[in-house]
Coordinates of C-alpha atoms in Angstrom, one line a residue:
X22 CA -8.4 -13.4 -23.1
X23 CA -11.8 -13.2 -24.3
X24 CA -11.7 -12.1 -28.0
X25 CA -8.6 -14.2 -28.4
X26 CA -8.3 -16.7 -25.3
X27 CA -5.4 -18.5 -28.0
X28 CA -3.7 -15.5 -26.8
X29 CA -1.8 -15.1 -30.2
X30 CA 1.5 -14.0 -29.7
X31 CA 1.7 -14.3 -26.1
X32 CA 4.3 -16.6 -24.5
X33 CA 4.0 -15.4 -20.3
X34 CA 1.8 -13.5 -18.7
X35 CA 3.0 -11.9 -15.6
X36 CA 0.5 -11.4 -12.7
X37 CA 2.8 -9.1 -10.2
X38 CA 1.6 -7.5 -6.6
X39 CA -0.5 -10.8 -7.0
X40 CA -1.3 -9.9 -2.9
X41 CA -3.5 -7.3 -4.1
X42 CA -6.2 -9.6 -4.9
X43 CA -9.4 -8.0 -7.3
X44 CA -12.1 -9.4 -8.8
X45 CA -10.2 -7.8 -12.1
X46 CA -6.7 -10.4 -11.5
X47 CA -8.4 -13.2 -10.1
X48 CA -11.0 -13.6 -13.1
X49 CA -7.5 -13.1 -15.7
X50 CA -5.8 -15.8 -13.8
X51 CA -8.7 -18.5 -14.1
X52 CA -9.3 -17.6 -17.8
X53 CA -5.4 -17.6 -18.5
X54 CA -5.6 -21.6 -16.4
X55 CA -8.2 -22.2 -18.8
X56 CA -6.3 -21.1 -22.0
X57 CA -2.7 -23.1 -20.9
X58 CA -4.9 -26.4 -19.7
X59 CA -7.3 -26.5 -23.2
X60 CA -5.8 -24.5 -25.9
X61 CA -1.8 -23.3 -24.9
X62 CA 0.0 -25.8 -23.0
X63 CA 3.0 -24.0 -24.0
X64 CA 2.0 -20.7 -22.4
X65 CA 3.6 -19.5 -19.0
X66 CA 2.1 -18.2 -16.2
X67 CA 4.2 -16.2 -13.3
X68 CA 2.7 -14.8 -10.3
X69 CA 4.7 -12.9 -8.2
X70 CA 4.5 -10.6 -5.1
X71 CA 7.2 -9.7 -1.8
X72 CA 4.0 -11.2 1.1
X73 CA 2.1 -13.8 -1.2
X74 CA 1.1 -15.4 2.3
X75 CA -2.5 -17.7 1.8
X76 CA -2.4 -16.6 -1.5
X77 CA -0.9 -19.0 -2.9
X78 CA -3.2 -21.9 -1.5
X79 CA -4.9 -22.3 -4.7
X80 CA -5.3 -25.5 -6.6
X81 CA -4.3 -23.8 -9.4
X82 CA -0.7 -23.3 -8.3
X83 CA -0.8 -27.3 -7.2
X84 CA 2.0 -27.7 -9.5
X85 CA 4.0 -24.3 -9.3
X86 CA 7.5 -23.8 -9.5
X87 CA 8.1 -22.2 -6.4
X88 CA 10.8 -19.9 -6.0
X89 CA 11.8 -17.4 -3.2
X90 CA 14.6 -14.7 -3.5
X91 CA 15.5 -12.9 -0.1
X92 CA 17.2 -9.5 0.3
X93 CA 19.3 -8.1 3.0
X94 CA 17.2 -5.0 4.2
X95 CA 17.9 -2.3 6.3
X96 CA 17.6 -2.8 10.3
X97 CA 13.5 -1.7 10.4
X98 CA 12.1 -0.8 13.8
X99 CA 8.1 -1.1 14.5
X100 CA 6.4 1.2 17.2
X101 CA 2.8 1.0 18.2
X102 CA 0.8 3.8 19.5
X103 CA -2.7 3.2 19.8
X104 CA -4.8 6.6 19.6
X105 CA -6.8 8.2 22.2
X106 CA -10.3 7.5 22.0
X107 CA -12.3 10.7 21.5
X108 CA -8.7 11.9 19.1
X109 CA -10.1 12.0 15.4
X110 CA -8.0 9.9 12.8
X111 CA -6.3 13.3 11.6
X112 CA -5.1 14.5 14.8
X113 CA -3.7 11.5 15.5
X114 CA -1.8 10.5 12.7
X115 CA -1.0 15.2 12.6
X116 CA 0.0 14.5 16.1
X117 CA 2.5 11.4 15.7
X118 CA 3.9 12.8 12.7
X119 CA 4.8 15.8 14.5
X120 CA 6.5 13.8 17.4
X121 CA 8.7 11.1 15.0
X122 CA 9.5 13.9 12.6
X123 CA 11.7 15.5 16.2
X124 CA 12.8 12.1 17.1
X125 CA 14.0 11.0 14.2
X126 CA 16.3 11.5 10.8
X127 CA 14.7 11.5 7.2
X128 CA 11.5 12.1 5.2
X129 CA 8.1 10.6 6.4
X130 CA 5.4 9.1 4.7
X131 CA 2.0 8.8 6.8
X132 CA -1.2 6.4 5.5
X133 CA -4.3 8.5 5.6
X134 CA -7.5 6.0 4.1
X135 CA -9.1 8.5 2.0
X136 CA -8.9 12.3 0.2
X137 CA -10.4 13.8 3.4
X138 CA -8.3 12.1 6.3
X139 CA -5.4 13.2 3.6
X140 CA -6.4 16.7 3.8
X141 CA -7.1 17.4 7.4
X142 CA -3.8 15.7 8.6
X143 CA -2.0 18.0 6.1
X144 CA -3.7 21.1 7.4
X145 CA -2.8 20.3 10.9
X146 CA 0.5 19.4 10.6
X147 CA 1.4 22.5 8.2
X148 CA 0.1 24.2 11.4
X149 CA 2.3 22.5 13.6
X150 CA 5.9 21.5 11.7
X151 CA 7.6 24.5 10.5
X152 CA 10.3 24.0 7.6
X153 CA 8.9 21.1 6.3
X154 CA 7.7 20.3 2.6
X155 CA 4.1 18.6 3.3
X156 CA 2.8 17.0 0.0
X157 CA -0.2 15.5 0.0
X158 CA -0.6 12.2 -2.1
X159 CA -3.8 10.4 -3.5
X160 CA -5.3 8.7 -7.0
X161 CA -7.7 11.4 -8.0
X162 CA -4.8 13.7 -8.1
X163 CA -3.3 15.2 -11.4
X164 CA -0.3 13.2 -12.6
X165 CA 1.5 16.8 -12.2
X166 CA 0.3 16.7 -8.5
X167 CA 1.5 13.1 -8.0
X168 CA 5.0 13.2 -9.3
X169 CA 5.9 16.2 -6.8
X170 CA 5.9 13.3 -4.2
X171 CA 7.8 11.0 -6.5
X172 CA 10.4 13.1 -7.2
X173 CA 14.2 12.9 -5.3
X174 CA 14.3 15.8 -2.9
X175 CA 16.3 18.4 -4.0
X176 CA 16.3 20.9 -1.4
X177 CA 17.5 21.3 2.8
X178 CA 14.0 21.0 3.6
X179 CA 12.6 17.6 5.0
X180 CA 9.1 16.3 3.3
X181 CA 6.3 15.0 4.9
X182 CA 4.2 12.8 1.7
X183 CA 0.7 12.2 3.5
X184 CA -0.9 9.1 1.2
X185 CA -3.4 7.2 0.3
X186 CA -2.9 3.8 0.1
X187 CA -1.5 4.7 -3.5
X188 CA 1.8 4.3 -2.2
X189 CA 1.8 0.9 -0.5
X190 CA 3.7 -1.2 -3.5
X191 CA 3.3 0.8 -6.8
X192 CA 5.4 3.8 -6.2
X193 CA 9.1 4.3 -4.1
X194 CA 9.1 7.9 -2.4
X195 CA 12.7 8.6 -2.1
X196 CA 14.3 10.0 1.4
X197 CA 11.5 8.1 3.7
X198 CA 12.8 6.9 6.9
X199 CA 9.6 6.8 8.5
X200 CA 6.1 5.7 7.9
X201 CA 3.5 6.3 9.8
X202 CA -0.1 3.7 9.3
X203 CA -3.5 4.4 10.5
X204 CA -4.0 0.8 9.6
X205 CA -6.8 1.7 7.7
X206 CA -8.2 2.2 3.8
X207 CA -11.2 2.6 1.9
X208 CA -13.0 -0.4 0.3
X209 CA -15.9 -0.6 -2.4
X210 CA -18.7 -2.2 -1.2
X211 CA -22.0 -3.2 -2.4
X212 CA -25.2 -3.5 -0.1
X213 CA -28.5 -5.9 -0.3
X214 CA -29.9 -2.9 -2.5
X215 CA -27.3 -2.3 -5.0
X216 CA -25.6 1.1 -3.7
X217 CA -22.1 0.9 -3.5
X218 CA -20.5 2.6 -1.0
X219 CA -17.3 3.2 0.6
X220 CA -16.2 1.4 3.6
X221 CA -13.1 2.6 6.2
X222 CA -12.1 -0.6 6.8
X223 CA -8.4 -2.4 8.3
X224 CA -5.8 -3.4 6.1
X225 CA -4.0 -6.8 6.1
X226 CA -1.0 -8.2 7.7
X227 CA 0.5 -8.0 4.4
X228 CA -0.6 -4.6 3.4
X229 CA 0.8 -3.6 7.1
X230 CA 4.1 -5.3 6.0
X231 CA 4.2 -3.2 2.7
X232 CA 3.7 0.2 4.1
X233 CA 6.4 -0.5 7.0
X234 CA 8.9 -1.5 4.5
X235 CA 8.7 1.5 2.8
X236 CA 10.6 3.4 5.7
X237 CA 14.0 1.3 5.2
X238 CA 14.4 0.8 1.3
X239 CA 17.4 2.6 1.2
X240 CA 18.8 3.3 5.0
X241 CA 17.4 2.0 8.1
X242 CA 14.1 3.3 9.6
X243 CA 11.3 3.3 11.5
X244 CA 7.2 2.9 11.0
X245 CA 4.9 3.7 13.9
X246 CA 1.4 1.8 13.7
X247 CA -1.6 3.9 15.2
X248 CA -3.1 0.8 16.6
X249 CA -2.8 -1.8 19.7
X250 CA -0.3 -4.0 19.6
X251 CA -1.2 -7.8 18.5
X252 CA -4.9 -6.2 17.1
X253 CA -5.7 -8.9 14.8
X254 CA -5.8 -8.1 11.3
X255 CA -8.1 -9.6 8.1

């Protein structure tokens, strides 16, 4: 867009997962406006994304096609169980994994926010779950690493994939029935003095939405939020 903003070649340009809003997709979406209203009136933009929710309030879409598709999903069930207060993050999400994996059928797939929650919640529940696969799941993995979570489940034993937030829309983890959310993940932010840092912060309704639907993509299933329920959301 910038060394050819023509876009030469280039008929559509496809903006999907458009909920997961970055600095990156918004600033190609304005410049791609720019090049359909002064230079390509022929070119086609399509944005497209399962919870687009007050995303798609921008004057730029003031004249979208609109189009919704719905599906016929499998019967979903949503628990909340809020944490104990002096319980670490970990041992919570260890302890409730433990718990749905006796109450109920299929693999599970628990939302840690970062590398470390990741790794404590895995030694715990390895500690605790006998005859389970455990696989742990985040970016700075090798690929190698990554696809043993990705990949169908060959053997008797159940899996328990503990992720990042890696797994809330761009990969499908066969076998889950269950998800369990923190209702948390890691966010870049900048302060008055320039540092970036990383902030545990909540997700949105519609990253909540994602990660539950995960649990009945291919039979039904269950996700269990580790928070209050009605605790309002960004």
């Amino acid at each position: 867009l910038i060394s050819d903003p023509e876009l030469s070649g280039v008929g559509l340009i496809i903006f999907d997962e458009f909920h997961e809003r970055s600095v990156y997709s918004d600033t190609s979406l304005v410049l791609s406006h720019e090049s359909l209203e002064s230079l390509r009136p022929d070119l086609k933009l399509l944005v497209m994304s399962a919870p687009l929710g007050d995303n798609f309030s921008s004057p730029i879409f003031a004249d979208a096609w609109r189009y919704s598709f719905s599906t016929a999903p499998h019967p979903l069930a949503i628990e909340y169980r809020a944490p104990e207060p002096r319980k670490s993050l970990w041992d919570a999400a260890a302890a409730t994994v433990v718990e749905a994996a006796r109450l109920h059928d299929g693999d599970i797939l628990a939302f840690l926010p970062g590398r470390y929650e990741i790794e404590r919640t895995s030694e715990t529940v390895r500690s605790r779950l006998e005859g389970f696969d455990v696989i742990e799941l985040y970016g700075e993995q090798p690929l190698a690493e990554q696809a043993k979570a990705l990949r169908p489940n060959r053997s008797s034993a159940r899996r328990v994939v503990i992720s990042s937030p890696i797994a809330e829309t761009s990969l499908t983890i066969e076998g889950v029935q269950i998800v369990v959310d923190t209702g948390l993940h890691k966010v870049s932010r900048t302060d008055g003095f320039g540092i970036t840092l990383l902030s545990t912060e909540r997700i949105t309704r519609d990253a909540a939405d994602q990660r539950a639907g995960r649990a009945a993509r291919t039979a039904p299933g269950v996700c269990i939020r580790l928070w209050k329920i009605g605790r309002a959301h960004v």
